[in-house]
CSV table of N, CA and C in Angstrom, one decimal:
chain,number,residue,atom,x,y,z
A,30,MET,N,-18.7,-16.0,-2.8
A,30,MET,CA,-19.9,-16.8,-2.7
A,30,MET,C,-20.7,-16.5,-4.0
A,31,GLN,N,-21.4,-17.5,-4.4
A,31,GLN,CA,-22.2,-17.4,-5.6
A,31,GLN,C,-23.5,-16.7,-5.2
A,32,SER,N,-24.0,-15.9,-6.2
A,32,SER,CA,-25.3,-15.3,-6.0
A,32,SER,C,-26.1,-15.5,-7.2
A,33,TYR,N,-27.5,-15.3,-7.1
A,33,TYR,CA,-28.4,-15.6,-8.2
A,33,TYR,C,-29.3,-14.4,-8.5
A,34,ARG,N,-29.5,-14.1,-9.8
A,34,ARG,CA,-30.5,-13.1,-10.1
A,34,ARG,C,-31.9,-13.6,-9.8
A,35,ILE,N,-32.8,-12.7,-9.7
A,35,ILE,CA,-34.2,-13.0,-9.2
A,35,ILE,C,-34.8,-14.1,-10.1
A,36,THR,N,-34.7,-14.0,-11.4
A,36,THR,CA,-35.3,-15.0,-12.3
A,36,THR,C,-34.8,-16.4,-12.1
A,37,ARG,N,-33.4,-16.5,-11.9
A,37,ARG,CA,-32.8,-17.8,-11.7
A,37,ARG,C,-33.2,-18.3,-10.3
A,38,ALA,N,-33.2,-17.5,-9.3
A,38,ALA,CA,-33.7,-17.9,-8.0
A,38,ALA,C,-35.1,-18.4,-8.0
A,39,ALA,N,-36.0,-17.7,-8.7
A,39,ALA,CA,-37.4,-18.2,-8.8
A,39,ALA,C,-37.4,-19.5,-9.5
A,40,GLN,N,-36.7,-19.8,-10.5
A,40,GLN,CA,-36.6,-21.1,-11.2
A,40,GLN,C,-36.2,-22.1,-10.2
A,41,LEU,N,-35.1,-21.9,-9.4
A,41,LEU,CA,-34.6,-22.9,-8.5
A,41,LEU,C,-35.6,-23.1,-7.3
A,42,LEU,N,-36.3,-22.1,-6.9
A,42,LEU,CA,-37.3,-22.3,-5.9
A,42,LEU,C,-38.6,-22.9,-6.4
A,43,GLY,N,-38.9,-22.8,-7.7
A,43,GLY,CA,-40.1,-23.3,-8.2
A,43,GLY,C,-41.3,-22.3,-8.0
A,44,VAL,N,-40.9,-21.0,-8.0
A,44,VAL,CA,-42.0,-20.0,-7.8
A,44,VAL,C,-41.8,-18.9,-8.9
A,45,SER,N,-42.7,-17.9,-8.9
A,45,SER,CA,-42.6,-16.9,-9.9
A,45,SER,C,-41.6,-15.8,-9.4
A,46,ASP,N,-41.1,-15.0,-10.4
A,46,ASP,CA,-40.3,-13.9,-10.1
A,46,ASP,C,-41.0,-12.9,-9.1
A,47,ASP,N,-42.3,-12.7,-9.3
A,47,ASP,CA,-43.0,-11.8,-8.4
A,47,ASP,C,-43.0,-12.3,-7.0
A,48,THR,N,-43.1,-13.7,-6.8
A,48,THR,CA,-43.0,-14.2,-5.4
A,48,THR,C,-41.7,-13.9,-4.8
A,49,VAL,N,-40.6,-14.1,-5.6
A,49,VAL,CA,-39.2,-13.8,-5.0
A,49,VAL,C,-39.1,-12.3,-4.7
A,50,ARG,N,-39.6,-11.5,-5.5
A,50,ARG,CA,-39.6,-10.0,-5.2
A,50,ARG,C,-40.4,-9.7,-3.9
A,51,ARG,N,-41.5,-10.4,-3.8
A,51,ARG,CA,-42.4,-10.2,-2.6
A,51,ARG,C,-41.6,-10.6,-1.3
A,52,TRP,N,-40.9,-11.8,-1.4
A,52,TRP,CA,-40.1,-12.3,-0.3
A,52,TRP,C,-39.0,-11.3,0.0
A,53,ILE,N,-38.4,-10.7,-1.0
A,53,ILE,CA,-37.4,-9.7,-0.8
A,53,ILE,C,-38.0,-8.5,0.0
A,54,ASP,N,-39.1,-8.0,-0.5
A,54,ASP,CA,-39.8,-6.9,0.2
A,54,ASP,C,-40.2,-7.2,1.6
A,55,GLN,N,-40.5,-8.5,1.9
A,55,GLN,CA,-40.9,-8.9,3.2
A,55,GLN,C,-39.7,-9.2,4.1
A,56,GLY,N,-38.5,-9.2,3.6
A,56,GLY,CA,-37.3,-9.4,4.3
A,56,GLY,C,-37.0,-10.9,4.5
A,57,LEU,N,-37.7,-11.8,3.7
A,57,LEU,CA,-37.5,-13.2,3.8
A,57,LEU,C,-36.3,-13.6,2.9
A,58,LEU,N,-35.9,-12.8,2.0
A,58,LEU,CA,-34.7,-13.0,1.2
A,58,LEU,C,-33.9,-11.8,1.1
A,59,PRO,N,-32.6,-11.8,1.4
A,59,PRO,CA,-31.7,-10.6,1.3
A,59,PRO,C,-31.2,-10.5,-0.1
A,60,VAL,N,-30.7,-9.3,-0.5
A,60,VAL,CA,-30.1,-9.2,-1.8
A,60,VAL,C,-28.7,-8.5,-1.6
A,61,THR,N,-27.9,-8.7,-2.6
A,61,THR,CA,-26.6,-8.1,-2.6
A,61,THR,C,-26.7,-6.7,-3.1
A,62,ASP,N,-25.6,-6.0,-3.2
A,62,ASP,CA,-25.5,-4.6,-3.7
A,62,ASP,C,-25.5,-4.6,-5.2
A,63,ALA,N,-25.5,-5.8,-5.8
A,63,ALA,CA,-25.3,-5.8,-7.3
A,63,ALA,C,-26.5,-5.2,-8.0
A,64,VAL,N,-26.3,-4.7,-9.2
A,64,VAL,CA,-27.4,-4.2,-10.0
A,64,VAL,C,-27.3,-5.0,-11.3
A,65,PRO,N,-28.4,-5.7,-11.7
A,65,PRO,CA,-29.6,-5.9,-11.0
A,65,PRO,C,-29.4,-6.8,-9.7
A,66,ALA,N,-30.5,-6.7,-8.9
A,66,ALA,CA,-30.4,-7.4,-7.6
A,66,ALA,C,-30.1,-8.9,-7.7
A,67,GLU,N,-29.3,-9.4,-6.8
A,67,GLU,CA,-28.9,-10.8,-6.7
A,67,GLU,C,-29.1,-11.3,-5.3
A,68,ILE,N,-29.5,-12.6,-5.2
A,68,ILE,CA,-29.7,-13.2,-3.9
A,68,ILE,C,-28.5,-14.0,-3.6
A,69,PRO,N,-27.9,-13.9,-2.4
A,69,PRO,CA,-26.7,-14.7,-2.0
A,69,PRO,C,-27.1,-16.2,-2.0
A,70,GLY,N,-26.2,-17.0,-2.4
A,70,GLY,CA,-26.5,-18.5,-2.5
A,70,GLY,C,-26.8,-19.1,-1.2
A,71,ASP,N,-26.2,-18.6,-0.1
A,71,ASP,CA,-26.5,-19.2,1.2
A,71,ASP,C,-27.9,-18.9,1.7
A,72,ALA,N,-28.3,-17.6,1.3
A,72,ALA,CA,-29.7,-17.2,1.7
A,72,ALA,C,-30.7,-18.0,0.9
A,73,LEU,N,-30.4,-18.2,-0.4
A,73,LEU,CA,-31.3,-19.0,-1.2
A,73,LEU,C,-31.4,-20.5,-0.7
A,74,ALA,N,-30.3,-21.0,-0.3
A,74,ALA,CA,-30.3,-22.4,0.3
A,74,ALA,C,-31.1,-22.4,1.5
A,75,ALA,N,-31.0,-21.4,2.4
A,75,ALA,CA,-31.8,-21.4,3.6
A,75,ALA,C,-33.3,-21.3,3.3
A,76,ARG,N,-33.7,-20.5,2.3
A,76,ARG,CA,-35.1,-20.3,2.0
A,76,ARG,C,-35.6,-21.6,1.4
A,77,THR,N,-34.8,-22.3,0.6
A,77,THR,CA,-35.2,-23.6,0.1
A,77,THR,C,-35.5,-24.6,1.2
A,78,LEU,N,-34.6,-24.6,2.2
A,78,LEU,CA,-34.8,-25.5,3.3
A,78,LEU,C,-36.1,-25.2,4.1
A,79,ALA,N,-36.3,-23.9,4.3
A,79,ALA,CA,-37.6,-23.4,5.0
A,79,ALA,C,-38.8,-23.8,4.2
A,80,LEU,N,-38.8,-23.7,2.9
A,80,LEU,CA,-39.9,-24.1,2.1
A,80,LEU,C,-40.2,-25.6,2.1
A,81,ALA,N,-39.1,-26.4,2.1
A,81,ALA,CA,-39.2,-27.8,2.3
A,81,ALA,C,-39.8,-28.2,3.6
A,82,ALA,N,-39.4,-27.5,4.7
A,82,ALA,CA,-39.9,-27.8,6.0
A,82,ALA,C,-41.4,-27.5,6.1
A,83,GLU,N,-41.8,-26.4,5.4
A,83,GLU,CA,-43.2,-26.1,5.4
A,83,GLU,C,-44.0,-27.2,4.6
A,84,ARG,N,-43.5,-27.7,3.5
A,84,ARG,CA,-44.1,-28.7,2.8
A,84,ARG,C,-44.2,-30.0,3.6
A,85,ASP,N,-43.1,-30.3,4.3
A,85,ASP,CA,-43.0,-31.5,5.1
A,85,ASP,C,-44.1,-31.4,6.3
A,86,ALA,N,-44.2,-30.3,6.8
A,86,ALA,CA,-45.2,-30.1,7.9
A,86,ALA,C,-46.6,-30.3,7.4
A,87,ALA,N,-46.8,-29.9,6.1
A,87,ALA,CA,-48.2,-30.1,5.6
A,87,ALA,C,-48.5,-31.5,5.2
A,88,ASP,N,-47.5,-32.4,5.0
A,88,ASP,CA,-47.7,-33.8,4.6
A,88,ASP,C,-48.3,-34.5,5.8
A,89,GLU,N,-49.1,-35.5,5.4
A,89,GLU,CA,-49.8,-36.2,6.4
A,89,GLU,C,-49.1,-37.5,6.9
A,90,GLY,N,-48.2,-38.0,6.1
A,90,GLY,CA,-47.5,-39.2,6.4
A,90,GLY,C,-46.1,-39.0,6.8
A,91,HIS,N,-45.4,-40.1,7.2
A,91,HIS,CA,-44.0,-40.1,7.6
A,91,HIS,C,-43.2,-41.1,6.7
A,92,SER,N,-42.0,-40.7,6.4
A,92,SER,CA,-41.2,-41.6,5.5
A,92,SER,C,-39.7,-41.3,5.8
A,93,SER,N,-38.9,-42.3,5.7
A,93,SER,CA,-37.5,-42.1,5.8
A,93,SER,C,-36.9,-41.5,4.6
A,94,ALA,N,-37.6,-41.5,3.5
A,94,ALA,CA,-37.1,-40.9,2.2
A,94,ALA,C,-37.1,-39.4,2.4
A,95,ARG,N,-36.1,-38.7,2.0
A,95,ARG,CA,-36.0,-37.3,2.2
A,95,ARG,C,-36.2,-36.6,0.8
A,96,ASN,N,-36.1,-37.3,-0.3
A,96,ASN,CA,-36.2,-36.7,-1.6
A,96,ASN,C,-37.6,-37.0,-2.1
A,97,ARG,N,-38.4,-35.9,-2.0
A,97,ARG,CA,-39.8,-36.1,-2.4
A,97,ARG,C,-40.1,-35.0,-3.5
A,98,PHE,N,-40.7,-35.5,-4.6
A,98,PHE,CA,-41.1,-34.7,-5.7
A,98,PHE,C,-42.5,-34.8,-6.0
A,99,THR,N,-43.3,-33.8,-5.7
A,99,THR,CA,-44.7,-33.8,-5.9
A,99,THR,C,-45.0,-33.1,-7.3
A,100,GLY,N,-45.8,-33.8,-8.1
A,100,GLY,CA,-46.1,-33.2,-9.4
A,100,GLY,C,-47.2,-33.9,-10.1
A,101,ILE,N,-47.3,-33.7,-11.3
A,101,ILE,CA,-48.4,-34.2,-12.1
A,101,ILE,C,-48.0,-35.4,-13.0
A,102,VAL,N,-48.8,-36.4,-13.0
A,102,VAL,CA,-48.5,-37.6,-13.8
A,102,VAL,C,-48.7,-37.2,-15.3
A,103,THR,N,-47.6,-37.4,-16.1
A,103,THR,CA,-47.7,-37.0,-17.5
A,103,THR,C,-47.8,-38.2,-18.4
A,104,ARG,N,-47.5,-39.4,-17.9
A,104,ARG,CA,-47.5,-40.6,-18.7
A,104,ARG,C,-47.7,-41.8,-17.8
A,105,VAL,N,-48.5,-42.7,-18.2
A,105,VAL,CA,-48.7,-44.0,-17.6
A,105,VAL,C,-48.7,-45.1,-18.7
A,106,GLN,N,-47.7,-45.9,-18.8
A,106,GLN,CA,-47.6,-46.9,-19.8
A,106,GLN,C,-47.5,-48.3,-19.1
A,107,ILE,N,-48.6,-49.0,-19.3
A,107,ILE,CA,-48.7,-50.4,-18.7
A,107,ILE,C,-48.5,-51.4,-19.8
A,108,ASP,N,-47.5,-52.3,-19.5
A,108,ASP,CA,-47.2,-53.3,-20.5
A,108,ASP,C,-47.0,-54.6,-19.7
A,109,GLY,N,-48.0,-55.5,-19.7
A,109,GLY,CA,-47.9,-56.8,-19.0
A,109,GLY,C,-47.9,-56.6,-17.5
A,110,LEU,N,-46.9,-57.1,-16.9
A,110,LEU,CA,-46.8,-57.0,-15.4
A,110,LEU,C,-46.2,-55.7,-14.9
A,111,MET,N,-45.6,-54.9,-15.8
A,111,MET,CA,-44.9,-53.7,-15.3
A,111,MET,C,-45.6,-52.4,-15.9
A,112,ALA,N,-45.3,-51.3,-15.2
A,112,ALA,CA,-45.8,-50.0,-15.6
A,112,ALA,C,-44.7,-48.9,-15.5
A,113,GLN,N,-44.7,-48.0,-16.4
A,113,GLN,CA,-43.8,-46.9,-16.3
A,113,GLN,C,-44.7,-45.6,-16.1
A,114,VAL,N,-44.3,-44.9,-15.0
A,114,VAL,CA,-45.1,-43.7,-14.7
A,114,VAL,C,-44.1,-42.5,-14.7
A,115,ASP,N,-44.5,-41.5,-15.4
A,115,ASP,CA,-43.7,-40.3,-15.5
A,115,ASP,C,-44.4,-39.2,-14.7
A,116,ILE,N,-43.6,-38.5,-13.9
A,116,ILE,CA,-44.2,-37.4,-13.1
A,116,ILE,C,-43.3,-36.1,-13.4
A,117,GLN,N,-44.0,-35.0,-13.7
A,117,GLN,CA,-43.3,-33.8,-13.9
A,117,GLN,C,-43.5,-32.9,-12.6
A,118,ALA,N,-42.4,-32.7,-11.9
A,118,ALA,CA,-42.5,-32.0,-10.7
A,118,ALA,C,-41.7,-30.7,-10.9
A,119,GLY,N,-42.3,-29.6,-11.2
A,119,GLY,CA,-41.6,-28.4,-11.6
A,119,GLY,C,-40.8,-28.7,-12.8
A,120,PRO,N,-39.5,-28.4,-12.7
A,120,PRO,CA,-38.6,-28.6,-13.8
A,120,PRO,C,-38.1,-30.0,-13.9
A,121,HIS,N,-38.4,-30.8,-12.9
A,121,HIS,CA,-37.9,-32.2,-12.8
A,121,HIS,C,-38.8,-33.2,-13.3
A,122,ARG,N,-38.3,-34.1,-14.1
A,122,ARG,CA,-39.0,-35.3,-14.6
A,122,ARG,C,-38.6,-36.5,-13.8
A,123,VAL,N,-39.5,-37.2,-13.2
A,123,VAL,CA,-39.2,-38.4,-12.4
A,123,VAL,C,-39.9,-39.5,-13.1
A,124,VAL,N,-39.1,-40.6,-13.3
A,124,VAL,CA,-39.7,-41.8,-14.0
A,124,VAL,C,-39.7,-42.9,-13.0
A,125,SER,N,-40.8,-43.6,-12.8
A,125,SER,CA,-40.8,-44.7,-11.9
A,125,SER,C,-41.3,-46.0,-12.6
A,126,LEU,N,-40.6,-47.1,-12.3
A,126,LEU,CA,-41.0,-48.4,-12.8
A,126,LEU,C,-41.7,-49.1,-11.7
A,127,MET,N,-42.8,-49.6,-11.9
A,127,MET,CA,-43.6,-50.3,-10.8
A,127,MET,C,-44.4,-51.4,-11.4
A,128,SER,N,-45.0,-52.2,-10.6
A,128,SER,CA,-45.9,-53.3,-11.1
A,128,SER,C,-47.1,-52.6,-11.7
A,129,ALA,N,-47.7,-53.3,-12.6
A,129,ALA,CA,-48.9,-52.8,-13.2
A,129,ALA,C,-50.0,-52.8,-12.2
A,130,GLU,N,-50.0,-53.8,-11.3
A,130,GLU,CA,-51.0,-53.9,-10.2
A,130,GLU,C,-50.9,-52.6,-9.3
A,131,ALA,N,-49.7,-52.2,-9.0
A,131,ALA,CA,-49.5,-51.0,-8.1
A,131,ALA,C,-50.1,-49.7,-8.8
A,132,ALA,N,-49.7,-49.6,-10.1
A,132,ALA,CA,-50.2,-48.4,-10.9
A,132,ALA,C,-51.7,-48.4,-10.9
A,133,ARG,N,-52.4,-49.6,-11.1
A,133,ARG,CA,-53.8,-49.6,-11.1
A,133,ARG,C,-54.4,-49.3,-9.7
A,134,GLU,N,-53.8,-49.9,-8.7
A,134,GLU,CA,-54.3,-49.7,-7.3
A,134,GLU,C,-54.2,-48.2,-6.9
A,135,LEU,N,-53.1,-47.5,-7.4
A,135,LEU,CA,-53.0,-46.1,-7.1
A,135,LEU,C,-53.8,-45.2,-8.0
A,136,ARG,N,-54.5,-45.8,-8.9
A,136,ARG,CA,-55.3,-45.1,-9.9
A,136,ARG,C,-54.6,-44.0,-10.6
A,137,LEU,N,-53.4,-44.3,-11.0
A,137,LEU,CA,-52.5,-43.3,-11.7
A,137,LEU,C,-53.0,-43.1,-13.1
A,138,ASP,N,-53.3,-41.9,-13.4
A,138,ASP,CA,-53.7,-41.5,-14.8
A,138,ASP,C,-53.0,-40.2,-15.1
A,139,VAL,N,-52.9,-39.9,-16.4
A,139,VAL,CA,-52.4,-38.7,-16.8
A,139,VAL,C,-53.2,-37.6,-16.2
A,140,GLY,N,-52.5,-36.6,-15.5
A,140,GLY,CA,-53.2,-35.5,-14.8
A,140,GLY,C,-53.4,-35.7,-13.3
A,141,SER,N,-53.1,-36.9,-12.9
A,141,SER,CA,-53.2,-37.2,-11.4
A,141,SER,C,-52.1,-36.5,-10.7
A,142,LEU,N,-52.4,-36.1,-9.4
A,142,LEU,CA,-51.3,-35.6,-8.5
A,142,LEU,C,-50.7,-36.7,-7.9
A,143,ALA,N,-49.3,-36.7,-7.8
A,143,ALA,CA,-48.6,-37.8,-7.2
A,143,ALA,C,-47.3,-37.3,-6.6
A,144,THR,N,-46.8,-38.0,-5.7
A,144,THR,CA,-45.5,-37.7,-5.1
A,144,THR,C,-44.5,-38.9,-5.2
A,145,ALA,N,-43.4,-38.6,-5.8
A,145,ALA,CA,-42.3,-39.6,-5.9
A,145,ALA,C,-41.4,-39.5,-4.7
A,146,SER,N,-41.3,-40.5,-3.9
A,146,SER,CA,-40.3,-40.5,-2.8
A,146,SER,C,-39.1,-41.4,-3.2
A,147,ILE,N,-38.0,-40.8,-3.1
A,147,ILE,CA,-36.8,-41.4,-3.6
A,147,ILE,C,-35.8,-41.6,-2.5
A,148,LYS,N,-35.3,-42.8,-2.3
A,148,LYS,CA,-34.3,-43.1,-1.3
A,148,LYS,C,-33.3,-43.9,-2.0
A,149,ALA,N,-32.1,-43.4,-2.1
A,149,ALA,CA,-31.1,-44.0,-2.9
A,149,ALA,C,-29.7,-44.0,-2.2
A,150,THR,N,-28.9,-45.0,-2.4
A,150,THR,CA,-27.6,-45.0,-1.8
A,150,THR,C,-26.6,-44.3,-2.7
A,151,HIS,N,-26.9,-44.2,-3.9
A,151,HIS,CA,-26.0,-43.6,-4.9
A,151,HIS,C,-26.7,-42.4,-5.5
A,152,VAL,N,-26.1,-41.2,-5.4
A,152,VAL,CA,-26.6,-40.0,-6.0
A,152,VAL,C,-25.5,-39.3,-6.7
A,153,VAL,N,-25.7,-39.0,-7.9
A,153,VAL,CA,-24.7,-38.3,-8.7
A,153,VAL,C,-25.0,-36.8,-8.6
A,154,VAL,N,-23.9,-36.0,-8.2
A,154,VAL,CA,-24.0,-34.6,-8.1
A,154,VAL,C,-23.2,-34.0,-9.2
A,155,GLU,N,-23.8,-33.0,-9.9
A,155,GLU,CA,-23.1,-32.3,-11.0
A,155,GLU,C,-23.2,-30.8,-10.8
A,156,THR,N,-22.2,-30.1,-11.3
A,156,THR,CA,-22.2,-28.7,-11.2
A,156,THR,C,-22.1,-28.1,-12.7
A,157,PRO,N,-22.5,-26.9,-12.9
A,157,PRO,CA,-22.4,-26.4,-14.3
A,157,PRO,C,-21.0,-26.1,-14.7
A,158,LYS,N,-20.7,-26.2,-16.0
A,158,LYS,CA,-19.4,-25.9,-16.5
A,158,LYS,C,-19.1,-24.4,-16.3
A,159,GLY,N,-17.8,-24.1,-16.1
A,159,GLY,CA,-17.4,-22.7,-16.0
A,159,GLY,C,-17.2,-22.3,-14.6
């Protein structure tokens, strides 16, 4: 089974190394016997799901879309009837094309907090080389 060092686990969870170490100390994340400490992949996956459930419980609305990326709007480009809106959600950049009217109604500006909800029938899954 794959395991992850603390720094990589923190990147994948979108938290700091210190937060991961705190969760280890609290018993929320187990570690292997490896030196330096590593977190088993299945435990990291379970913690990821728990964090997602906590975020979902804090959300006020309901949606059939399960892929939600909350982040900061980094670009709004309006050209005629259409707008391109870029959101940086942790390490993920999400680009949305929408009507200019919708972008204006949502008052999307650089620095705004926004959530991209994605529902797709085709999702490409990739794994690292090696």
